[in-house]
Coordinates of C-alpha atoms in Angstrom, one line a residue:
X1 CA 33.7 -15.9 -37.5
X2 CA 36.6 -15.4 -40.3
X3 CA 35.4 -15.3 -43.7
X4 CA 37.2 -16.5 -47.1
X5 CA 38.1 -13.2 -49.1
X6 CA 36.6 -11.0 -46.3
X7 CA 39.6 -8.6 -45.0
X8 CA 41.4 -9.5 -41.8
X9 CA 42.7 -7.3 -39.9
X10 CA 45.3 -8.9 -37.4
X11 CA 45.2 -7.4 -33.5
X12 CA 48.5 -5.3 -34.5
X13 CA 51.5 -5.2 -32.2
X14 CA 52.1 -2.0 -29.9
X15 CA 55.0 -0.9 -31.4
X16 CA 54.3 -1.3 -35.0
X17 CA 56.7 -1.1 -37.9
X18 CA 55.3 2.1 -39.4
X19 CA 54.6 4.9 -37.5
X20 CA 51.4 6.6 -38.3
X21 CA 51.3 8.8 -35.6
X22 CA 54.9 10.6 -37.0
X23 CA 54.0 14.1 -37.4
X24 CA 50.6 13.9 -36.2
X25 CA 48.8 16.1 -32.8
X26 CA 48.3 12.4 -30.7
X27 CA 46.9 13.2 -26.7
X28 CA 44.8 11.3 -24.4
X29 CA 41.6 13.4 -24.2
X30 CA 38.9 12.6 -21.1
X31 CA 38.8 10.5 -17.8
X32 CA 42.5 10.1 -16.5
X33 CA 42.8 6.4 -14.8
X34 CA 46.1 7.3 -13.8
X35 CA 44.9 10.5 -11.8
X36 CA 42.5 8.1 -10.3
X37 CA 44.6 5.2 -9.1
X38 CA 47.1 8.0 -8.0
X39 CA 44.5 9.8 -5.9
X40 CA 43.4 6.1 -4.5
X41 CA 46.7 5.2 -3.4
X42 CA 46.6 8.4 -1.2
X43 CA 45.5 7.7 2.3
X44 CA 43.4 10.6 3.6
X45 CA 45.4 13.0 6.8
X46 CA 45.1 15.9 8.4
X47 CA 41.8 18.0 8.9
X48 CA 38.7 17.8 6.7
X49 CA 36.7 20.5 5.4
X50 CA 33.1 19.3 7.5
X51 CA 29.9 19.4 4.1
X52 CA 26.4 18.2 4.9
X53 CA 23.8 17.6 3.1
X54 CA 20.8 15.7 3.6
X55 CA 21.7 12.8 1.2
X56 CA 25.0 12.3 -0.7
X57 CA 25.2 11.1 -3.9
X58 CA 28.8 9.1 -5.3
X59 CA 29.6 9.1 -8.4
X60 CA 27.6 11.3 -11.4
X61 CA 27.4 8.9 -14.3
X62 CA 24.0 8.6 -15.9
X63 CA 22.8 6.9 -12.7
X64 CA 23.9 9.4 -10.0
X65 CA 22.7 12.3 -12.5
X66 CA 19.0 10.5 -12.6
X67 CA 19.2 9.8 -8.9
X68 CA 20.6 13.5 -8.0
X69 CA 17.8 15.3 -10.5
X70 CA 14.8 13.3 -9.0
X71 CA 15.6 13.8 -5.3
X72 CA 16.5 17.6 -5.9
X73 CA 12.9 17.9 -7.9
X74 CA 11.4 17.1 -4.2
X75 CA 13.3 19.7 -2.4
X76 CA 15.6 17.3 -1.0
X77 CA 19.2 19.4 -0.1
X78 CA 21.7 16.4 -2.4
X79 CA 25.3 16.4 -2.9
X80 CA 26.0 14.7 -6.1
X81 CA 30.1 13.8 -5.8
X82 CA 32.1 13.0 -8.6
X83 CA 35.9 12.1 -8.9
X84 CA 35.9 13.4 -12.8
X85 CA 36.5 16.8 -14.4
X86 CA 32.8 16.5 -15.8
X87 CA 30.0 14.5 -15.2
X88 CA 28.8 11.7 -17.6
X89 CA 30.6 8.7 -16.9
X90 CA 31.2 6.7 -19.7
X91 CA 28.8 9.3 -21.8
X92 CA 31.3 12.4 -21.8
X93 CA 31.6 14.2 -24.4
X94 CA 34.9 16.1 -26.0
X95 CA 35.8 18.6 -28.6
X96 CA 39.0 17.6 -31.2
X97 CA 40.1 21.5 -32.6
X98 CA 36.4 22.7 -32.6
X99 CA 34.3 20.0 -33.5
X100 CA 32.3 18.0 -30.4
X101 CA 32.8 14.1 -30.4
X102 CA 31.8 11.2 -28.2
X103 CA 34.0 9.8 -25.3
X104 CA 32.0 7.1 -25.0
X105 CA 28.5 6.0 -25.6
X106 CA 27.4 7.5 -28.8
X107 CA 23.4 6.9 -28.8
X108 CA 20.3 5.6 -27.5
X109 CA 17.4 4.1 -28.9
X110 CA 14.2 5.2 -29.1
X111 CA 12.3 3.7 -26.0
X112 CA 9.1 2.1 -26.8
X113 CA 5.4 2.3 -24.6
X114 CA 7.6 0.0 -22.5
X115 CA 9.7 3.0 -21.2
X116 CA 7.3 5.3 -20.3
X117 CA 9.7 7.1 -17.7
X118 CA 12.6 7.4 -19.8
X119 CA 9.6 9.0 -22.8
X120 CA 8.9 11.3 -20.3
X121 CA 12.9 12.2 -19.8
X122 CA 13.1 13.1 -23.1
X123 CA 9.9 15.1 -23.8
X124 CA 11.4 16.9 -20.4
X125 CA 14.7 17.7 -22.1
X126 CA 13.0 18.8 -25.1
X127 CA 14.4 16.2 -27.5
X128 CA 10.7 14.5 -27.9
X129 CA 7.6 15.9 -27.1
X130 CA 3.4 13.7 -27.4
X131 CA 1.2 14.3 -30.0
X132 CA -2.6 13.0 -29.6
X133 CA -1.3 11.4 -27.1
X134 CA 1.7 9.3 -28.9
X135 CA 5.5 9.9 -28.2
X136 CA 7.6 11.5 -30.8
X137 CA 11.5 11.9 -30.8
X138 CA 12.6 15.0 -32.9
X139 CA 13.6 15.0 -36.1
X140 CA 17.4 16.4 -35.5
X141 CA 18.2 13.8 -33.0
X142 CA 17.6 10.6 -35.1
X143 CA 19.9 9.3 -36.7
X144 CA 19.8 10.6 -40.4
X145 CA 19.9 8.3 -43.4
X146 CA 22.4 6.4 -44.6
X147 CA 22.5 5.2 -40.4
X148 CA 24.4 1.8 -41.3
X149 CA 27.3 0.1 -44.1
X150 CA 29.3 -2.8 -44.0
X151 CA 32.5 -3.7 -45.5
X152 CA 33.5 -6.7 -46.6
X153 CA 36.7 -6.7 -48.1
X154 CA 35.5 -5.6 -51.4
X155 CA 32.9 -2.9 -51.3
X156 CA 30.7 -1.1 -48.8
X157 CA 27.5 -2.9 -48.1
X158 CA 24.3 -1.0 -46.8
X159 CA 23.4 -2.3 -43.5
X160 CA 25.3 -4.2 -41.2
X161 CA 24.1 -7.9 -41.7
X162 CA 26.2 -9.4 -44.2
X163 CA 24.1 -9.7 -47.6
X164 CA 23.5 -13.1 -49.1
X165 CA 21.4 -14.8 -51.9
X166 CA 22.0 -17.9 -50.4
X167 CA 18.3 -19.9 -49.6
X168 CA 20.0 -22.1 -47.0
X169 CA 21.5 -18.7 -45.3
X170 CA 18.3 -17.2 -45.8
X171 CA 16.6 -19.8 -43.8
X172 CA 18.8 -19.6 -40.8
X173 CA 18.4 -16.1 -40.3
X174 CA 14.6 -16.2 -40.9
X175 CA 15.0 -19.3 -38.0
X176 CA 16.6 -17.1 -35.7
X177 CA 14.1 -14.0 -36.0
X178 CA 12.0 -16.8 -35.2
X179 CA 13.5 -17.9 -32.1
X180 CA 14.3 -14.5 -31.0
X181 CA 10.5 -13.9 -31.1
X182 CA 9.0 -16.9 -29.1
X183 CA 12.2 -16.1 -26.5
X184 CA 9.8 -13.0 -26.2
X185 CA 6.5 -14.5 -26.3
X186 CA 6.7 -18.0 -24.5
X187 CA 9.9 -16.7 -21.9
X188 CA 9.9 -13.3 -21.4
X189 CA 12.2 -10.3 -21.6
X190 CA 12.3 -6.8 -20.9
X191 CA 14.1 -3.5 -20.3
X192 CA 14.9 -2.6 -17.6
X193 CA 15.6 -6.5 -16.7
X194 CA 14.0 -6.4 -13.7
X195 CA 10.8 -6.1 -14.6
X196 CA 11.8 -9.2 -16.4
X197 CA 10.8 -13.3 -15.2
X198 CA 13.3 -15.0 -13.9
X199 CA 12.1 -18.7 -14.8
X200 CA 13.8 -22.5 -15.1
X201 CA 14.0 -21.2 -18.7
X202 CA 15.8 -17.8 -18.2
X203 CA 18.3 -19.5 -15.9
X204 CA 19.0 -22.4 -18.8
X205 CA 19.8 -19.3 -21.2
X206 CA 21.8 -18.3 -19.1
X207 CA 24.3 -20.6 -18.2
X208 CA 25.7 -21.0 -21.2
X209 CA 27.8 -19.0 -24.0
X210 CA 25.7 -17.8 -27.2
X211 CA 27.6 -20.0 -29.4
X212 CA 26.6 -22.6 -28.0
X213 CA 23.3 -22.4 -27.9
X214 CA 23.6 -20.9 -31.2
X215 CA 25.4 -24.3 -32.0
X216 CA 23.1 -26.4 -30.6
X217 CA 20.1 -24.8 -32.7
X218 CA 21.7 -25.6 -35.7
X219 CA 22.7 -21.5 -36.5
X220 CA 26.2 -21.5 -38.1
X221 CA 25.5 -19.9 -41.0
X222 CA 28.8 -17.3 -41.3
X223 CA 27.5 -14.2 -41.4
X224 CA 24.6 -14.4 -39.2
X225 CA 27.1 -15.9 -36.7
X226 CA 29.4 -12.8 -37.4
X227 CA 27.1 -10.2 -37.3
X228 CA 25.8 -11.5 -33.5
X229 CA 29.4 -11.7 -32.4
X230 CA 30.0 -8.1 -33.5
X231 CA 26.1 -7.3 -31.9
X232 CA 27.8 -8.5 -28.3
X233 CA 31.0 -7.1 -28.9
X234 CA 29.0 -3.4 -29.5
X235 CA 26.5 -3.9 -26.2
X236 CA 28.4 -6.2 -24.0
X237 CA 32.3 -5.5 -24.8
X238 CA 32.5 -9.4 -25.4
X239 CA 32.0 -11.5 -28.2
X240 CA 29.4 -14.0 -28.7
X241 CA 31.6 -16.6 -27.5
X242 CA 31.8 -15.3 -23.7
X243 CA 28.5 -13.9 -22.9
X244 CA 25.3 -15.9 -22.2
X245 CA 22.6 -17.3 -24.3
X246 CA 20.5 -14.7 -22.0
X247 CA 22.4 -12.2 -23.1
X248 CA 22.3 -13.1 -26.9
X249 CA 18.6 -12.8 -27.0
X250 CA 18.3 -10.0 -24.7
X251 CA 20.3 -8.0 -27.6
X252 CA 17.4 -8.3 -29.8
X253 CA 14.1 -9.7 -27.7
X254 CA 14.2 -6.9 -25.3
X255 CA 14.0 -4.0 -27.9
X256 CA 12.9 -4.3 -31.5
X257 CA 13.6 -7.9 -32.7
X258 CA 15.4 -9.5 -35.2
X259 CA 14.4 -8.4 -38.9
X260 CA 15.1 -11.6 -41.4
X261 CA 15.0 -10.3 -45.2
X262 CA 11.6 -11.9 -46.6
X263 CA 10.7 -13.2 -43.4
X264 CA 6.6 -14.2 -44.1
X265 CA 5.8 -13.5 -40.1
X266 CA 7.9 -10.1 -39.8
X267 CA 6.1 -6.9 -39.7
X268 CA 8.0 -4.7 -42.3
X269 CA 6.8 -2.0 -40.2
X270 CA 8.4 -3.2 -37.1
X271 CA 11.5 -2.4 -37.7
X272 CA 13.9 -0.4 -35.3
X273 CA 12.9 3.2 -35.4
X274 CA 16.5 5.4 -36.2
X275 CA 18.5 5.5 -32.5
X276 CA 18.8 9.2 -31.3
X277 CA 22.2 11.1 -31.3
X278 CA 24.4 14.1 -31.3
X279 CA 27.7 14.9 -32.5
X280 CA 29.1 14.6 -29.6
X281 CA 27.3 11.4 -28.3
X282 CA 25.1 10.8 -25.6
X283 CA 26.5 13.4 -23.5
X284 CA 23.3 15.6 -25.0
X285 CA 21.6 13.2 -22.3
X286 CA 24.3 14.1 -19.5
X287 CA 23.8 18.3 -20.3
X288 CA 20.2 17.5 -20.0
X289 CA 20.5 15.5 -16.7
X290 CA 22.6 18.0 -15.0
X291 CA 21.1 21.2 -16.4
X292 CA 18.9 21.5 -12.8
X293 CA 21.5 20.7 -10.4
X294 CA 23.3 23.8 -10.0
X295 CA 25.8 23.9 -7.0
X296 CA 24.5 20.2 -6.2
X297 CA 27.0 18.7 -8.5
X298 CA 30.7 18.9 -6.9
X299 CA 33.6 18.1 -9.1
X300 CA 36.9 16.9 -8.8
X301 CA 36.2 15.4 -5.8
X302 CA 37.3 11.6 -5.2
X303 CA 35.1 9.7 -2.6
X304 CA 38.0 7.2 -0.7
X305 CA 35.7 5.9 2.7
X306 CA 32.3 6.1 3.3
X307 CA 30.9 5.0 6.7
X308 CA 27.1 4.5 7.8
X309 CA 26.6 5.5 11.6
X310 CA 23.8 5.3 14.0
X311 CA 22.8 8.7 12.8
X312 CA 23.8 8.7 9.2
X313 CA 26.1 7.9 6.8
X314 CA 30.0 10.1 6.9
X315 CA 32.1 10.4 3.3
X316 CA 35.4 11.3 3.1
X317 CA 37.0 12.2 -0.2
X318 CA 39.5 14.1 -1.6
X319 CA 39.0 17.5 -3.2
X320 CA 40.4 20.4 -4.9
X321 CA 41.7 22.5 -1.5
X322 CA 42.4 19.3 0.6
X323 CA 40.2 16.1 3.0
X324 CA 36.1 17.2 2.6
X325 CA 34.2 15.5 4.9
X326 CA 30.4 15.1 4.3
X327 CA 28.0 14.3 6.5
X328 CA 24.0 13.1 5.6
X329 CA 21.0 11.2 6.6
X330 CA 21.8 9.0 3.6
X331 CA 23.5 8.4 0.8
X332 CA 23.1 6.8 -3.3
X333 CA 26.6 4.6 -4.0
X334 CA 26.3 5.3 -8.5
X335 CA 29.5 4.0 -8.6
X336 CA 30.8 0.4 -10.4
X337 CA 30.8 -2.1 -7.8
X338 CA 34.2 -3.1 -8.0
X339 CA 34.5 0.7 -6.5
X340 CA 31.6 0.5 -4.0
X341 CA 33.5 -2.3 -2.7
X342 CA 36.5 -0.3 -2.0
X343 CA 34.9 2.7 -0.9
X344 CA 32.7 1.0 1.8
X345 CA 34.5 0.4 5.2
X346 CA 32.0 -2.3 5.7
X347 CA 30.5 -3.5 2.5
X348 CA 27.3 -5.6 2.4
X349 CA 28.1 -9.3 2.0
X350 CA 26.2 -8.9 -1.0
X351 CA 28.3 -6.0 -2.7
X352 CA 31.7 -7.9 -1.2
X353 CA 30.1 -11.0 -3.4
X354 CA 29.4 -9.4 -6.7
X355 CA 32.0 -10.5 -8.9
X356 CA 31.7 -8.9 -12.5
X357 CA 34.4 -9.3 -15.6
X358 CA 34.9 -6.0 -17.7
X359 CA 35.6 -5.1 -20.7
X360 CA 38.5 -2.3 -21.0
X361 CA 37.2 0.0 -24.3
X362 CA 39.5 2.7 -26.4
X363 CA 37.9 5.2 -28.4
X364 CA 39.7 7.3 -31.2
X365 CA 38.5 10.4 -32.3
X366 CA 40.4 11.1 -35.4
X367 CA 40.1 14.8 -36.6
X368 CA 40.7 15.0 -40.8
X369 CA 40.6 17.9 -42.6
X370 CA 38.3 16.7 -45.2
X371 CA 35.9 14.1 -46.0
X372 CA 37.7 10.7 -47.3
X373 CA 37.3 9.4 -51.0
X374 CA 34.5 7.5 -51.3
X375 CA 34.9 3.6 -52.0
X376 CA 32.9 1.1 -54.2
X377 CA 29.5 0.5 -52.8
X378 CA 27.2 2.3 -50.2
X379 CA 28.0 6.1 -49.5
X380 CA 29.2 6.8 -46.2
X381 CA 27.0 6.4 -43.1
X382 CA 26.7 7.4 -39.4
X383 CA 28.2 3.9 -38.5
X384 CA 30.9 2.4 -40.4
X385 CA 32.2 -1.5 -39.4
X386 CA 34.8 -3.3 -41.5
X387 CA 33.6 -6.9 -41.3
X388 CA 36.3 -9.1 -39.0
X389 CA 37.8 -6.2 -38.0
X390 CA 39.7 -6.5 -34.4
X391 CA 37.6 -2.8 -33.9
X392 CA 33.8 -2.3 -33.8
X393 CA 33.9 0.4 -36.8
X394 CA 34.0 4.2 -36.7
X395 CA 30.9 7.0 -36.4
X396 CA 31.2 10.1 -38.4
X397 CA 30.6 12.5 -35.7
X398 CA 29.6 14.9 -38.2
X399 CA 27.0 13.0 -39.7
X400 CA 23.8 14.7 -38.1
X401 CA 25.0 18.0 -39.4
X402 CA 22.8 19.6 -42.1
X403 CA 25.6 21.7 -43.8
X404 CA 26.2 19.9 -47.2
X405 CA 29.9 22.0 -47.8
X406 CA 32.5 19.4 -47.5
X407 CA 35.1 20.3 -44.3
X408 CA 36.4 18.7 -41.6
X409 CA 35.2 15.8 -39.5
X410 CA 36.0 13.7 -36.8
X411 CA 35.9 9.8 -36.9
X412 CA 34.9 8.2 -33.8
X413 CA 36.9 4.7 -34.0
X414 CA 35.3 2.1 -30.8
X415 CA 37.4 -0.8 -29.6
X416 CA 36.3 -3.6 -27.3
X417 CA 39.7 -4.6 -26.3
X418 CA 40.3 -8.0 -24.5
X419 CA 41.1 -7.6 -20.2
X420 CA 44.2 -8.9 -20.8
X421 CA 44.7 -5.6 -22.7
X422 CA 43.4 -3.5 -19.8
X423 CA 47.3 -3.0 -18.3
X424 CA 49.0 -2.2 -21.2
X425 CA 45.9 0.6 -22.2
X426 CA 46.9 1.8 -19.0
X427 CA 50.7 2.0 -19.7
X428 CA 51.2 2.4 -22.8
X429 CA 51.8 6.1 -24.8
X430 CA 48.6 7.5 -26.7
X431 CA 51.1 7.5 -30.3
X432 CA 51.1 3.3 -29.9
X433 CA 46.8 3.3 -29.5
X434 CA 47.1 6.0 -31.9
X435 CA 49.2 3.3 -34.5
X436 CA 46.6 0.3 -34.1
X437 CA 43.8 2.5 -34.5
X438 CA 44.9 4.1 -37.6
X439 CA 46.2 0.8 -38.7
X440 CA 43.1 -1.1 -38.6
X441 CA 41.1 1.8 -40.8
X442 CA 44.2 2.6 -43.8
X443 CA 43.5 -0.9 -45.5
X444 CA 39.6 0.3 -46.0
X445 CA 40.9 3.9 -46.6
X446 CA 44.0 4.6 -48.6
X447 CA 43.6 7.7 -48.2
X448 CA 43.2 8.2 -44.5
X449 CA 47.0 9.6 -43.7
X450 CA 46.5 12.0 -46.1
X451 CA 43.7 13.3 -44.5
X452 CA 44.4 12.8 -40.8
X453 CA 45.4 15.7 -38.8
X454 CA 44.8 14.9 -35.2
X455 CA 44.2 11.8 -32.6
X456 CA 42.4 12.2 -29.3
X457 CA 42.6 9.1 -27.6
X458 CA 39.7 7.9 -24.2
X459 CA 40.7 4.8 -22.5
X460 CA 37.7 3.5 -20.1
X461 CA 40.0 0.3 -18.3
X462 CA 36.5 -0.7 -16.7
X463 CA 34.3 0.4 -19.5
X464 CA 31.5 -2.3 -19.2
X465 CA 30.3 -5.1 -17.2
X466 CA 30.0 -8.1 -19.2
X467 CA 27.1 -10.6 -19.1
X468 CA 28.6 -13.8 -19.2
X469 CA 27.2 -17.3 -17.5
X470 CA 25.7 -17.3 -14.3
X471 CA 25.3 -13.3 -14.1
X472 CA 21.4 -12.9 -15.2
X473 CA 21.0 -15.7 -11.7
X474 CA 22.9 -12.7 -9.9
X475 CA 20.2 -9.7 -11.0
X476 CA 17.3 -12.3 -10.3
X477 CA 18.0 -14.0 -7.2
X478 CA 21.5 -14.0 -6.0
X479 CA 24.0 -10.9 -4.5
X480 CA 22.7 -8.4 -7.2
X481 CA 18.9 -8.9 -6.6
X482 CA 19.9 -8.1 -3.1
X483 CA 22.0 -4.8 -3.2
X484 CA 19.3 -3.6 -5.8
X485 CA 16.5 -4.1 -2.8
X486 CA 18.8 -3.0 -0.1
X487 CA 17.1 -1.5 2.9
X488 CA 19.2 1.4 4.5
X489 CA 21.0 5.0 5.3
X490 CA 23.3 3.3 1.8
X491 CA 21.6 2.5 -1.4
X492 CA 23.1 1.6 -4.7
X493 CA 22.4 2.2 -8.4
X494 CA 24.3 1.6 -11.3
X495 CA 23.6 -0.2 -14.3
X496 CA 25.9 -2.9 -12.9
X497 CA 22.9 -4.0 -11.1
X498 CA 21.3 -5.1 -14.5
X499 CA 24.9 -7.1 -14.6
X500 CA 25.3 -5.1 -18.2
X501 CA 25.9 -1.1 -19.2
X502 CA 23.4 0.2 -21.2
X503 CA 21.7 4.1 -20.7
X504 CA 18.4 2.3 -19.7
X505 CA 19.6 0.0 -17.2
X506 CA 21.5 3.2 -15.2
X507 CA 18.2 5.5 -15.3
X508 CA 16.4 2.9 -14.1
X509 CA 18.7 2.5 -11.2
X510 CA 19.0 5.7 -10.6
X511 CA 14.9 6.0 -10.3
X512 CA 14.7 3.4 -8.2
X513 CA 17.6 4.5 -5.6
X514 CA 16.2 8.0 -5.3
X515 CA 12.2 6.8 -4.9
X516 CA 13.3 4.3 -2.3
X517 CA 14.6 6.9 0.1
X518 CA 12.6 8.3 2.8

């Protein structure tokens, strides 16, 4: 993956020589794990507060929201429960001194005819709407032009696949949008996965890593092979090197392709249509989700048991004033699974044998009081990666605005951090995360501390399921398949059923757990 003269960045020591964050408004800003594992440790005592409803939702990431807002639209009386200050999951939203700013997730793409369900979500939350019949995202919430640079130790390149001349580097990539498209015609993939085939081929893909199937196709060319490490790293949390071949081409075969320059066979009008987004991420989506639910959505409450009895299912969690205790006829678990498993008494055997690595995330939301100096190359864009960076690049979270005056902005820095990094995210002070990630951006901006004002740090510990080896056999046939066709008072829906995080996977699951209910 390194390349001669590219800049390296090394994975900088917590307590680094310089201070950065000297003198600068550092806080930890959304979802606080230590609130949660505090609350968990805390066995439930005394009297409960007795709820009902007739089914009870857990946990109100996109999922539980899509679940919650489907069975509400039939009349059904639903208690959507979530541990959090807001709803959104790993799509919150934030504000850093006035300006809005993703907490996580940061945009969508546009669904194709493919998505039919999630076209018609957005034409119902007014961010799309059919004309003659055809689907049409608005205007405002695609991404506006320059979307994309790279830089690669010397100047900003438009776009994030590395540039080349070279014929033989040409080739490769041209032999890879090749591959990606018979993986789509001859195998078969789709979104959500499963309405996928699951086929001797599929399950070859995916038991092993996508370098080495990269490897064995001959694909080593170095910056293809860097640009799909950093493609995993952004949609899976894990390089190229520990996810699945299945995974790899799911990246690409699932949605728009694989664009080769001055590939003969490619459609130059096939390319990705601009990805929808907001300043402050996808939690436009969230508003949008919860904007019907009204007193259905109860905060600050964190589910610790849930039982299912002869007559129905029993939650206990832990509010604001003390023990609640629901009762309902049924309930929708939209939490992780490593959460479900705790929070069930008596799990499943399938949900007790789902075993899914994570990837622990940190996002940095860096407010400046101005816009920083441009550099040699391609003008700033909405996404900004520094080629073998440790970090996944920044978003302007200004970019969508159409006020040309120069002011401040907030830079939303993303970090796919290894698990062995997961404790130390946990106990370490905001000012260290707030040293690495200013560290890893100065070298590409000089004048960044000059600039720089405030930090707001999100830590996700759990952020995203990764896809690696042997998980596809899990959403096709083995304990995932199951829990997703469960039969019972307890359904589940996540997008940890897909055995990946992506929007599309959790609105799926959250369809499918709210129409399979009585």
């Amino acid at each position: 993956m390194k390349r001669r003269h590219a800049l390296a960045l090394p994975l900088l020591p917590l307590a680094a020589c310089q201070r950065p964050s000297r003198g600068l408004d550092v806080a930890w800003l959304g979802p606080d794990p230590a609130r949660a594992h505090a609350l968990r440790a805390a066995a439930p005592k005394g009297s409960a507060r007795q709820r009902r409803a007739q089914v009870v939702v857990v946990g109100a990431g996109v999922a539980g929201l899509t679940a919650a807002r489907l069975l509400r639209a039939r009349g059904v009386d639903v208690a959507l429960i979530e541990w959090d200050l807001q709803a959104g999951g790993n799509s919150q939203g934030g504000q850093v001194r006035g300006l809005p700013c993703p907490l996580g997730a940061h945009y969508l793409p546009q669904p194709g005819t493919e998505l039919p369900e999630l076209q018609d979500l957005l034409v119902e939350l007014g961010a799309a709407q059919r004309v003659a019949g055809r689907w049409q995202a608005h205007e405002a919430l695609q991404v506006h032009a320059p979307s994309e640079r790279l830089y690669d130790g010397h100047a900003w390149q438009p776009g994030l696949l590395p540039p080349t001349e070279d014929a033989a580097a040409l080739a490769q990539r041209r032999r890879f949008a090749l591959r990606v498209r018979e993986a789509q015609r001859r195998i078969g993939f789709g979104l959500p996965t499963h309405r996928a085939p699951w086929t001797p081929a599929h399950a070859a893909l995916d038991a092993e890593p996508f370098d080495a199937w990269l490897h064995r196709e001959g694909l080593d060319e170095p910056g293809l092979r860097w640009y799909l490490d950093y493609c995993c790293r952004d949609d899976y949390g894990a390089g190229s090197a520990t996810v699945s071949a299945w995974a790899g081409l799911q990246y690409f075969a699932s949605r728009h392709g694989f664009h080769a320059p001055g590939d003969e066979d490619d459609d130059p009008h096939a390319a990705a249509p601009p990805v929808l987004t907001a300043p402050d991420g996808n939690a436009w989506l969230v508003r949008g989700l919860a904007r019907e639910l009204g007193e259905s959505l109860h905060l600050q409450r964190l589910a610790v048991q849930l039982d299912e009895e002869r007559h129905g299912v029993r939650l206990r969690c832990i509010g604001p004033d003390g023990l609640e205790e629901w009762r309902a006829a049924q309930a929708i678990v939209a939490t992780p699974l490593f959460i479900a498993q705790r929070l069930l008494r008596q799990p499943p055997a399938a949900l007790s044998a789902v075993a899914l690595p994570r990837a622990p995330w940190l996002v940095a939301n860096l407010w400046l009081d101005g816009p920083l100096a441009p550099r040699v190359g391609a003008p700033a864009a909405w996404d900004n990666v520094v080629r073998d960076s440790p970090t996944l690049g920044y978003v302007n979270a200004q970019h969508q605005s159409l006020d040309p005056r120069p002011g401040p902005q907030v830079l939303s820095l993303y970090w796919a951090l290894p698990q062995a990094d997961r404790q130390r995210l946990l106990d370490a002070p905001a000012s260290a995360w707030a040293d690495r990630a200013v560290a890893a951006l100065t070298p590409t901006h000089p004048d960044l501390l000059q600039r720089l004002q405030a930090v707001r740090l999100t830590r996700w510990g759990h952020a995203m399921a990764v896809p690696v080896p042997g998980v596809r056999a899990q959403v096709a046939q083995g304990a995932l398949a199951a829990l997703r066709s469960a039969r019972g008072r307890v359904r589940f829906a996540h997008a940890d059923l897909a055995g990946y995080s992506v929007f599309e996977e959790a609105f799926y699951a959250g369809r499918a757990a709210a129409a399979g209910l009585a």
